[in-house]
Coordinates of N, CA and C and ligand atoms in Angstrom, one line a residue:
X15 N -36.4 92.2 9.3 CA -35.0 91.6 9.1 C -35.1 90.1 9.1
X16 N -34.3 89.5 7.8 CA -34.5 87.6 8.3 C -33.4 87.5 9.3
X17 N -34.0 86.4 9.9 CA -32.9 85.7 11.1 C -32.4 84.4 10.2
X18 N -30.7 84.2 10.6 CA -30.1 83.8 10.3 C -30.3 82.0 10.5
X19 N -30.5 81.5 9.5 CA -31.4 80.2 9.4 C -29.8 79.4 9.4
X20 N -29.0 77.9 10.9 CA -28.0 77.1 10.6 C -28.4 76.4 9.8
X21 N -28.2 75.6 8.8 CA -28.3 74.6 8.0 C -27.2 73.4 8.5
X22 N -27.8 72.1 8.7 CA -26.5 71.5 9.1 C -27.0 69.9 8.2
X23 N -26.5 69.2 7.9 CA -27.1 68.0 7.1 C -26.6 67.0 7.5
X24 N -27.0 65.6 7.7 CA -26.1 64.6 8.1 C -27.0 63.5 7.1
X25 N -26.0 63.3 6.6 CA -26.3 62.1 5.4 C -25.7 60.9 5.8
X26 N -26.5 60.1 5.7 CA -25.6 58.3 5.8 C -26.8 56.7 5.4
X27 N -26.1 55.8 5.1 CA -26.7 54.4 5.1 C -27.8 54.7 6.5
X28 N -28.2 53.3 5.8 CA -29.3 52.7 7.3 C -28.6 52.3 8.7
X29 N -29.3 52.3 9.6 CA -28.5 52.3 10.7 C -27.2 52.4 11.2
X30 N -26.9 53.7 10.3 CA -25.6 54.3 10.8 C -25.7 55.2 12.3
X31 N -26.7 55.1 12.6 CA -27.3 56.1 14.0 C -27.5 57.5 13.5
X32 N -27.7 58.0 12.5 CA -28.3 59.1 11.9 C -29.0 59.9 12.7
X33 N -30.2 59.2 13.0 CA -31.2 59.5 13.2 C -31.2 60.1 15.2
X34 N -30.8 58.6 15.6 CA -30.7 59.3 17.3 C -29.7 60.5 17.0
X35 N -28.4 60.6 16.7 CA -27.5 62.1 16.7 C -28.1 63.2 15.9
X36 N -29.3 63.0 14.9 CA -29.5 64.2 14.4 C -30.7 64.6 15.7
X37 N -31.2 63.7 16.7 CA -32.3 64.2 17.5 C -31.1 64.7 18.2
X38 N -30.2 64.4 18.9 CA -29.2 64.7 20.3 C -29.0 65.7 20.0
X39 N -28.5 66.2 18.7 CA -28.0 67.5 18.0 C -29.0 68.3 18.6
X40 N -30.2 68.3 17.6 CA -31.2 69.0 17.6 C -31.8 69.6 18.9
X41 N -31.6 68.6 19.7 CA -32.0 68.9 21.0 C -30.9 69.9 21.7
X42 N -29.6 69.5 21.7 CA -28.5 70.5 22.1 C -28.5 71.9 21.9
X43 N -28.7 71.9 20.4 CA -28.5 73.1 19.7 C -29.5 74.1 19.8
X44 N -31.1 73.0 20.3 CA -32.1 74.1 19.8 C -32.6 74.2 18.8
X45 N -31.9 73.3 18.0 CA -32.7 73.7 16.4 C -34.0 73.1 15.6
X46 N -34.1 73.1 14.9 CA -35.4 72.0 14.7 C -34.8 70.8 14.0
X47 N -35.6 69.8 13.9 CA -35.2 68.8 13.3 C -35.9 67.7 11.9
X48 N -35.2 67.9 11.0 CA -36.2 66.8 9.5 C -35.5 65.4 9.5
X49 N -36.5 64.8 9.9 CA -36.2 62.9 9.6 C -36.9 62.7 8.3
X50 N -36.2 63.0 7.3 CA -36.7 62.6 5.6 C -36.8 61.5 5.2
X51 N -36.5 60.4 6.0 CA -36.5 59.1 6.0 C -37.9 59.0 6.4
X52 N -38.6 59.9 7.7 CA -40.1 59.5 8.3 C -41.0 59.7 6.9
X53 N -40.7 60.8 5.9 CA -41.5 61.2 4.9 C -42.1 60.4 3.6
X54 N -40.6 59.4 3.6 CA -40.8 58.2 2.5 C -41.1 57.2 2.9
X55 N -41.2 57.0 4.7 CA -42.1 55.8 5.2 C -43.3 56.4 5.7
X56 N -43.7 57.7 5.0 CA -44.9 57.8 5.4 C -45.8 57.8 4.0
X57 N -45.2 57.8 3.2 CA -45.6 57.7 1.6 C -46.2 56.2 1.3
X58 N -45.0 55.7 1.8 CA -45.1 54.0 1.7 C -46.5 53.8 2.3
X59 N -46.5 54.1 3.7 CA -47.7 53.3 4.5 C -48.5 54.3 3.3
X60 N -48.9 55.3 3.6 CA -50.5 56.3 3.2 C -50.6 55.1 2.0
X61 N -49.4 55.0 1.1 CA -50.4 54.2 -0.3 C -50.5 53.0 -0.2
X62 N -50.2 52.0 1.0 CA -50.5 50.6 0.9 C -51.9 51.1 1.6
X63 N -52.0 51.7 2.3 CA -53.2 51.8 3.2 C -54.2 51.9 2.4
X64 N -53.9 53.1 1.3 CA -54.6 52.9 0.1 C -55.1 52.5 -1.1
X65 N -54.1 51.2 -1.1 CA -54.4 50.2 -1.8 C -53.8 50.4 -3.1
X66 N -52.8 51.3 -3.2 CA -52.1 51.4 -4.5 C -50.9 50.6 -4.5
X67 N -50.8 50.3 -6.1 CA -49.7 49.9 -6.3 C -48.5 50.0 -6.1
X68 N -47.2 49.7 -5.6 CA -46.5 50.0 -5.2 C -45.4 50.8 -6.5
X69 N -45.7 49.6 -7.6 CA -45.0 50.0 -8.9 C -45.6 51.4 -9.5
X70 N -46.9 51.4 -9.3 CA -47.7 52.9 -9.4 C -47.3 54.1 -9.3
X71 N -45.7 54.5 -10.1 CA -44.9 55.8 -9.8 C -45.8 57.1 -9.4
X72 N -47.0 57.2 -10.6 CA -47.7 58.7 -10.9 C -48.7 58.6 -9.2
X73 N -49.2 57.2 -8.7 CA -50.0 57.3 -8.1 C -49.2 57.1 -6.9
X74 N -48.2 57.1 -6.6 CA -47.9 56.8 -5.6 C -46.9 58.5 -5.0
X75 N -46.6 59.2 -6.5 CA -45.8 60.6 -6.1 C -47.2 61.5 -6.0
X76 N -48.8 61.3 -6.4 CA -50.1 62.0 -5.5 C -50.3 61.9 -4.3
X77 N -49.5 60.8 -3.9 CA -50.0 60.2 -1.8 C -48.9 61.2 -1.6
X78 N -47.8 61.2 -2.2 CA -46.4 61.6 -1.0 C -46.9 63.2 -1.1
X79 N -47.5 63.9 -2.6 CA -47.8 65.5 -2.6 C -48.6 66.0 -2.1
X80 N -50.0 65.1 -1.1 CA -51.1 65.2 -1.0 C -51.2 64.5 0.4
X81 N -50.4 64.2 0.9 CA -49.9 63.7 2.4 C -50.5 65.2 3.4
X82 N -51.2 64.7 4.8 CA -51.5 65.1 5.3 C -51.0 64.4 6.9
X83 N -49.9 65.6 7.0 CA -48.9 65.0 8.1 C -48.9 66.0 8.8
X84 N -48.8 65.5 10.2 CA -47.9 66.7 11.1 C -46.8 65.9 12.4
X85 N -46.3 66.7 12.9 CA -45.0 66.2 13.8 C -45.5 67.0 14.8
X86 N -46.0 65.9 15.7 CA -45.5 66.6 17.2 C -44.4 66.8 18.0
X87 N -43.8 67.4 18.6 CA -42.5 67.8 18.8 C -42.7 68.0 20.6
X88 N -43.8 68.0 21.0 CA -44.2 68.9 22.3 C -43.3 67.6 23.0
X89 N -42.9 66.6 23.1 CA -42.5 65.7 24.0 C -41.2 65.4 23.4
X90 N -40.2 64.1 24.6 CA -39.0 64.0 23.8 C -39.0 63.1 22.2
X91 N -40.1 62.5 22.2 CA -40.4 61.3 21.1 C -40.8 62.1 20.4
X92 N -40.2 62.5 19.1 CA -41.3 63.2 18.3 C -42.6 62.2 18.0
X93 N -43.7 62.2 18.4 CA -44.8 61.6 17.3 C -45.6 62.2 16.2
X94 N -45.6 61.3 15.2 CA -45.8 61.6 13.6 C -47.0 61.0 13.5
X95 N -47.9 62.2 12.7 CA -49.8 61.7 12.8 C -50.0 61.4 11.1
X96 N -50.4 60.8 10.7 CA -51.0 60.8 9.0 C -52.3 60.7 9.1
X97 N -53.0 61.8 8.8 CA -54.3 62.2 8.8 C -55.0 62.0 10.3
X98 N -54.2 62.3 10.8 CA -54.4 62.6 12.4 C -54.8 61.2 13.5
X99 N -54.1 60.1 12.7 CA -53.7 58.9 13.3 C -52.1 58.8 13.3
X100 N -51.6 58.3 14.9 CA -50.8 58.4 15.4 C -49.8 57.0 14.6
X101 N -49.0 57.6 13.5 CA -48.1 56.3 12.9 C -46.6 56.1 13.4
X102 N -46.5 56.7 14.0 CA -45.0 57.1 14.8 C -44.2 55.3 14.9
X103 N -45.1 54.2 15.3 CA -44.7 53.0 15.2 C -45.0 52.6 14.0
X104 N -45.9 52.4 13.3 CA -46.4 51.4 12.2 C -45.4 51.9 11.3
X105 N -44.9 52.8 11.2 CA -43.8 53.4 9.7 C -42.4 52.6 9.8
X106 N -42.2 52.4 11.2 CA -40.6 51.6 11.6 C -40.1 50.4 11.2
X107 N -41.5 49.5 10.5 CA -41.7 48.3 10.7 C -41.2 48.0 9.2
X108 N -40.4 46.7 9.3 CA -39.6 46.1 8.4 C -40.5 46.3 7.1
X109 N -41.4 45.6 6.6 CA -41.9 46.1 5.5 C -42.3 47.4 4.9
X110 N -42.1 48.6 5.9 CA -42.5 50.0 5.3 C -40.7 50.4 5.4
X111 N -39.8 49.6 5.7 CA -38.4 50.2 5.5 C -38.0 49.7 4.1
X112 N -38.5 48.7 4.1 CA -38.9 48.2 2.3 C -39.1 49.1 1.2
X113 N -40.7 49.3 1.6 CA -41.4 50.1 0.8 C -41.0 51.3 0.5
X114 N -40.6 52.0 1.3 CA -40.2 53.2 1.6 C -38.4 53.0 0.8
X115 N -38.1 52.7 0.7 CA -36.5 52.5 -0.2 C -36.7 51.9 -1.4
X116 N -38.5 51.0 -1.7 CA -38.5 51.3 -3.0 C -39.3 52.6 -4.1
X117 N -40.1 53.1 -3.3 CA -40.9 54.3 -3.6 C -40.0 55.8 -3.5
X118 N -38.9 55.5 -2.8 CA -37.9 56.7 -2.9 C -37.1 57.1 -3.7
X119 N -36.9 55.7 -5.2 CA -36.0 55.5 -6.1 C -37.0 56.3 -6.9
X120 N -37.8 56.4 -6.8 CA -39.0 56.9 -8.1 C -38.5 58.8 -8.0
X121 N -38.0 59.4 -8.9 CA -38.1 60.7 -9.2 C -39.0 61.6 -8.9
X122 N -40.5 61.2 -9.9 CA -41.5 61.9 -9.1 C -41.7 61.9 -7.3
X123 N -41.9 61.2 -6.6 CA -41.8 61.2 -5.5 C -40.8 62.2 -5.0
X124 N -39.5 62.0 -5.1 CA -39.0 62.8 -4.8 C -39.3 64.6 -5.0
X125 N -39.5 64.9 -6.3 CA -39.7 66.2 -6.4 C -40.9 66.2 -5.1
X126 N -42.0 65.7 -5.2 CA -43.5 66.1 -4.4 C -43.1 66.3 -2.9
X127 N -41.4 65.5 -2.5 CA -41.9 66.0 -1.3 C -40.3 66.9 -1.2
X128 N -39.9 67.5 -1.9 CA -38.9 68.7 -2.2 C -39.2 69.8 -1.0
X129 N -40.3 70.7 -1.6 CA -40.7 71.7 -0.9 C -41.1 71.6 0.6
X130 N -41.5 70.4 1.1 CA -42.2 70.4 2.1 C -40.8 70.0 3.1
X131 N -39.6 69.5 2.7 CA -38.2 69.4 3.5 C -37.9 70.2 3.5
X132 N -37.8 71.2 2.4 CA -37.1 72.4 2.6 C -38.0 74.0 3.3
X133 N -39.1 73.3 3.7 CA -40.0 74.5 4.9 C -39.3 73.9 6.3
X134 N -38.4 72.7 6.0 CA -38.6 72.6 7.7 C -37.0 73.9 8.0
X135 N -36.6 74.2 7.0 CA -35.4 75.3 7.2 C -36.2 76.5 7.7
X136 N -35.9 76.5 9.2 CA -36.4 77.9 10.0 C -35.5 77.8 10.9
X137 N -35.5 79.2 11.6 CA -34.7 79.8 12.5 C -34.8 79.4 14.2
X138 N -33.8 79.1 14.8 CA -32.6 79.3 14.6 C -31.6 78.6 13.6
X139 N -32.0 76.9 13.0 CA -31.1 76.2 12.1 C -32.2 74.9 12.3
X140 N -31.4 74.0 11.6 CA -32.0 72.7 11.2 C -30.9 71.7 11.1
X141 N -31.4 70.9 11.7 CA -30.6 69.1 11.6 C -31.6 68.6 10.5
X142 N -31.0 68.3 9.2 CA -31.4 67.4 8.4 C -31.2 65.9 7.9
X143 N -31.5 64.9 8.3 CA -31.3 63.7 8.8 C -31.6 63.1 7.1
X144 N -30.8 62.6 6.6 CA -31.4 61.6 5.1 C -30.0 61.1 4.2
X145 N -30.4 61.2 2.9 CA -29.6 60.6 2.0 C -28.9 61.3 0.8
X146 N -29.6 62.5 1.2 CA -29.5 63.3 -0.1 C -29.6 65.0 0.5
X147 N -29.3 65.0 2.2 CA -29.5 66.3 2.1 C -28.8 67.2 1.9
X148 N -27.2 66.8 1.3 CA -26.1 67.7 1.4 C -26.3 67.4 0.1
X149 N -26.5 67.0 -0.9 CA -26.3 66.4 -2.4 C -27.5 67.4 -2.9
X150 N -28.5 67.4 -2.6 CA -29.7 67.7 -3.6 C -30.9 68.8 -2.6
X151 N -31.0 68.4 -1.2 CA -32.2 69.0 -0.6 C -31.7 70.6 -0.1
X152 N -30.5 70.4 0.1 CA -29.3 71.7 1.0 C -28.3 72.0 0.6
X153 N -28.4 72.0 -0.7 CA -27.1 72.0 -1.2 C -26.0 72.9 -0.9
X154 N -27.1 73.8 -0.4 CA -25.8 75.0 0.5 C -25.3 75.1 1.9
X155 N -25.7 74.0 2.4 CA -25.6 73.9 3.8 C -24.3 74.6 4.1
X156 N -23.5 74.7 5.5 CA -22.7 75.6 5.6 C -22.4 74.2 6.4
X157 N -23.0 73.2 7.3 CA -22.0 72.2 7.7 C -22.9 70.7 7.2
X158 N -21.7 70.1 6.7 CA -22.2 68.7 5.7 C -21.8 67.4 6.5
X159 N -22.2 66.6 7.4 CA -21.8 65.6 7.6 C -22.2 64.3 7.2
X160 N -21.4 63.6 6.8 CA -22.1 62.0 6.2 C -21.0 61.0 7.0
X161 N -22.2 60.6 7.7 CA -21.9 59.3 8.7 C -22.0 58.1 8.7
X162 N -21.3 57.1 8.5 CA -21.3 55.9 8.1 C -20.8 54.6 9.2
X163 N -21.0 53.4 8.6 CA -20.2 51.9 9.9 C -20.6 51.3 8.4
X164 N -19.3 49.9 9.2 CA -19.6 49.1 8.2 C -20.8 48.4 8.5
X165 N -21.7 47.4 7.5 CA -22.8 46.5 7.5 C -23.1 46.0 8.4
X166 N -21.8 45.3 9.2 CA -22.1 44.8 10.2 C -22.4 45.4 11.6
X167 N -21.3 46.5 11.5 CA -21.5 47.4 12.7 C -23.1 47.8 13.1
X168 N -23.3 48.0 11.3 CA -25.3 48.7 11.7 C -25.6 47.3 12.3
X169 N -25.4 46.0 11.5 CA -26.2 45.1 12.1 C -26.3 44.7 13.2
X170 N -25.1 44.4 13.9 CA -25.3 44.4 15.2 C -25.7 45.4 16.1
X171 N -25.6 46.9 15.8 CA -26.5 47.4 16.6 C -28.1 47.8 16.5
X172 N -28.5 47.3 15.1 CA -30.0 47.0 15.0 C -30.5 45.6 16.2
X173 N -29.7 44.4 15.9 CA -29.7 42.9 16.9 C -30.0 43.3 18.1
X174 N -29.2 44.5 18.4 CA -29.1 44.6 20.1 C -30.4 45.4 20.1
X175 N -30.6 46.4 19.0 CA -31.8 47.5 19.5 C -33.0 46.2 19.6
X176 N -33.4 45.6 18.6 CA -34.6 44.3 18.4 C -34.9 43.7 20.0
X177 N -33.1 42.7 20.0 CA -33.5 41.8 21.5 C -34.1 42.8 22.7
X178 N -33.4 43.9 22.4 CA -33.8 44.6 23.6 C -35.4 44.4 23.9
X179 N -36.0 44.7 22.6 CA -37.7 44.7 22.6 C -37.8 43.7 22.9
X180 N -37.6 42.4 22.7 CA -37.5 41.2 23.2 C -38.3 40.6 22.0
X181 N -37.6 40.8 20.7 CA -38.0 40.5 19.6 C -36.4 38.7 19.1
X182 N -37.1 37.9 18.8 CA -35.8 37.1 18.3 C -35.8 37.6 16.7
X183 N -34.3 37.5 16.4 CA -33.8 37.7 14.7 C -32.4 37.0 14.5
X184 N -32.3 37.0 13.7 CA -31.0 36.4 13.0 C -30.5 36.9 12.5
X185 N -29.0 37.3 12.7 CA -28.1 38.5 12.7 C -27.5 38.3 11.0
X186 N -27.7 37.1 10.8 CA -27.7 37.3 9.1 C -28.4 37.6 8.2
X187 N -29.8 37.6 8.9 CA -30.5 38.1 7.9 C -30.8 39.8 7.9
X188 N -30.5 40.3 9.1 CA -30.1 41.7 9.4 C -29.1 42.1 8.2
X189 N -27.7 41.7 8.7 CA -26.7 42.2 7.5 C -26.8 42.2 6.2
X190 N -27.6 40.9 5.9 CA -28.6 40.5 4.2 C -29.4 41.6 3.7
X191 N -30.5 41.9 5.1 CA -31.3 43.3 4.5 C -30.7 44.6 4.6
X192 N -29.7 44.8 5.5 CA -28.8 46.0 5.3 C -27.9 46.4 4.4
X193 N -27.4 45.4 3.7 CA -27.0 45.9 2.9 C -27.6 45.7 1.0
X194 N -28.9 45.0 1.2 CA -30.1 45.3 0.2 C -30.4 46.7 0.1
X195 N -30.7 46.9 1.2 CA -31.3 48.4 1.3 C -29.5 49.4 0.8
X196 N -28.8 48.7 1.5 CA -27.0 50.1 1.2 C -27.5 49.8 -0.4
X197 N -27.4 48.8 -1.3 CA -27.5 48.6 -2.4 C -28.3 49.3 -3.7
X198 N -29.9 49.4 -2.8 CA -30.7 50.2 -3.4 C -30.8 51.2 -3.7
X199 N -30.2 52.0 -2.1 CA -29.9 53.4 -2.1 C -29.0 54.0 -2.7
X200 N -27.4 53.3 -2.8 CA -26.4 53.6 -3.7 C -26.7 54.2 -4.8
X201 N -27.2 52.5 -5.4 CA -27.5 52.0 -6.7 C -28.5 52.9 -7.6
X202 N -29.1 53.8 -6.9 CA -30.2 54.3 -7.7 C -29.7 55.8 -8.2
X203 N -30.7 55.5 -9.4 CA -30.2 56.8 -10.2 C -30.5 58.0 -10.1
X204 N -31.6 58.0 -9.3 CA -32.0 59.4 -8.5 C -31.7 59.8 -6.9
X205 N -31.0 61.1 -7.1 CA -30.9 61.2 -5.5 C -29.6 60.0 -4.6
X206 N -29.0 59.2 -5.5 CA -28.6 58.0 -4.4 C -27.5 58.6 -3.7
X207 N -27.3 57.6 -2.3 CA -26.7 58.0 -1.6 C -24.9 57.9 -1.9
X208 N -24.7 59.2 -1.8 CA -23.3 59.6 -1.6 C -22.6 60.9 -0.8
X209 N -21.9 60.5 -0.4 CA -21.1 61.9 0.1 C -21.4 63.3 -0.6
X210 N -21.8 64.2 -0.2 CA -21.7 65.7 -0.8 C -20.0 66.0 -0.8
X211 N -19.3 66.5 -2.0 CA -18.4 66.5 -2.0 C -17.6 67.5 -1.0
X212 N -18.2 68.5 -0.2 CA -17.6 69.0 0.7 C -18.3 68.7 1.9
X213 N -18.5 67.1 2.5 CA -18.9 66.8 3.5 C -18.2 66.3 4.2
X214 N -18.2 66.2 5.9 CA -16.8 65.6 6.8 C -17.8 64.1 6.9
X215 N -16.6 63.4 6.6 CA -16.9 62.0 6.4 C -16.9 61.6 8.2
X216 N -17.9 60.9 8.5 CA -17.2 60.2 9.8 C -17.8 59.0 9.8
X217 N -16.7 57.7 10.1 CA -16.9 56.6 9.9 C -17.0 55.8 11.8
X218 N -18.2 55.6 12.0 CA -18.5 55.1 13.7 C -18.1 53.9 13.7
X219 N -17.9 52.8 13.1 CA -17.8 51.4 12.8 C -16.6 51.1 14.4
X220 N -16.1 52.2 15.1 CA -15.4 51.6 16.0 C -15.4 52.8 17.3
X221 N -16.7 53.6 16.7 CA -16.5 55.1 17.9 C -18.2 54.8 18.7
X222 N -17.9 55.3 20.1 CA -19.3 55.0 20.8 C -19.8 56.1 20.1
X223 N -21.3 56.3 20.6 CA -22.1 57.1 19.9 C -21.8 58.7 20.6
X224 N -21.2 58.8 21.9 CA -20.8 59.5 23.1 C -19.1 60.4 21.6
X225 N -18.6 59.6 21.2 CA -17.5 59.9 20.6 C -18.0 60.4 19.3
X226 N -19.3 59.9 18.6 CA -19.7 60.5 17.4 C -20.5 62.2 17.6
X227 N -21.3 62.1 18.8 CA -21.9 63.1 19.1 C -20.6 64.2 19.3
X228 N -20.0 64.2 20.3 CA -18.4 65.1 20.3 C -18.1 65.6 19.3
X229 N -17.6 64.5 18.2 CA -16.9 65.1 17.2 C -17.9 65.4 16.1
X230 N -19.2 65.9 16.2 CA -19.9 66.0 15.5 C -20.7 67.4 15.6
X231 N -20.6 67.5 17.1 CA -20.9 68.9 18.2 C -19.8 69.8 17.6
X232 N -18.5 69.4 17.8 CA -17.2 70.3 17.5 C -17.4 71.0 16.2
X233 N -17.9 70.0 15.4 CA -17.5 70.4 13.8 C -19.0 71.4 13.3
X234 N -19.7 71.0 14.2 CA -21.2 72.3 14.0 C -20.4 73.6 14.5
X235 N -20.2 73.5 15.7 CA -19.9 74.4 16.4 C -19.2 75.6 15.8
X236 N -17.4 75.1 14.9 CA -17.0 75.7 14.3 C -17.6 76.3 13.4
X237 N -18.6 76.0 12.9 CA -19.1 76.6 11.7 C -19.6 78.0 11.7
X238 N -20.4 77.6 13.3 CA -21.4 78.0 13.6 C -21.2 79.8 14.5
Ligands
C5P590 O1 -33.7 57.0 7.1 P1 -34.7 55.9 7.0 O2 -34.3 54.5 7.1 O3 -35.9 56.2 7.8 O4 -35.3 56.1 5.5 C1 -36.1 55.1 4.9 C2 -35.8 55.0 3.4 O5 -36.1 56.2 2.7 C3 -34.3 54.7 3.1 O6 -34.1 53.4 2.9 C4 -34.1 55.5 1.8 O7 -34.3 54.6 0.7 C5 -35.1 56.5 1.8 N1 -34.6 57.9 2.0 C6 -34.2 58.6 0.9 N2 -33.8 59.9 1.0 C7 -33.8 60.5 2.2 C8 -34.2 59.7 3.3 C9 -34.6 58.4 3.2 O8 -34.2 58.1 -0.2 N3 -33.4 61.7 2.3

């Protein structure tokens, strides 16, 4: 008999906090969890590492189909191996959030890593964390969330995550690359980011993350 697989998807811009609430979720619920964003900055690094071109569509959708990844999950950090070197940091880094939003516009790429997001759908359910997972990866999801703030809201809470490291930045050039990247992602003709038409919109631009998780908990729940 199959066991009944939750599908839940949360789609949004960059630093909408996506990513921490699809872990809180995931952790709550029990479910497993896909950071499809880790997949296209893991594409990026494997082919600079490789010395491919970046423009290199055909060569660069062989690295993302021929990727040899795994996720460790055993601890609260997921850590992410590429060919069994620990990349969990090197992928975060401003130039692979680059790379990785321009190699994601490429079509090929996308199909190569199709199948391998849609294995992480197992039982009990899935938190799917990206841009396109209610649009194209899950289309059937049973609960659709797309989470959003405005530019600045991400920016300043990117500013605060940096200082924290005790990194200096300049909070204009933050909002400059944030919304390069909103632009590319939009803007592109494969996959771009938009609302799934039957997704609950929620806009954090003025809710703690304590307030998004709640009302984000609620609306799984009912589904569920
Ligand atoms: O979510 P994250 O910032 O890690 O994603 C990195 C880049 O990968 C994004 O800027 C976006 O261009 C791309 N991406 C995508 N589709 C997804 C997830 C991420 O195009 N489902």
């Amino acid at each position: 008999m199959s066991k009944k697989i939750t599908l839940v998807t949360i789609d949004g811009p960059s630093g909408s906090g996506k990513g921490t609430l699809s872990q809180l979720l995931a952790k709550k619920l029990g479910f497993h969890l896909l950071d499809s964003g880790a997949l296209y900055r893991i594409t990026a690094l494997a082919s600079l590492q490789k010395n491919i071109d970046l423009n290199n569509v055909d060569a660069v959708a062989d690295v993302a189909l021929n990727l040899q990844i795994r996720f460790d999950v055993s601890s609260d950090k997921t850590i992410i191996f590429l060919e069994e070197k620990n990349v969990t940091d090197a992928i975060r880094a401003e130039t692979i959030s680059m790379a990785a939003s321009k190699v994601a516009a490429y079509q090929p790429v996308r199909s190569a890593l199709l199948a391998r997001q849609r294995a992480f759908a197992t039982a009990p359910g899935l938190i799917a964390d990206g841009r396109d997972m209610g649009t194209v990866v899950f289309p059937n999801a049973p609960v659709k969330l797309f989470l959003t703030a405005s530019a600045e809201a991400r920016a300043e809470r990117r500013y605060k995550q940096l200082i924290a490291k005790g990194e200096t930045v300049d909070k204009s050039i933050l909002v400059k690359e944030i919304q390069e990247r909103d632009d590319r992602d939009t803007k592109r003709s494969v996959s771009p980011l938009v609302p799934a038409s039957d997704a609950v919109i929620v806009d954090s631009t003025s809710m703690s993350i304590e307030q998004v998780f709640d009302f984000m908990l609620n609306t799984i729940q009912k589904e569920i």
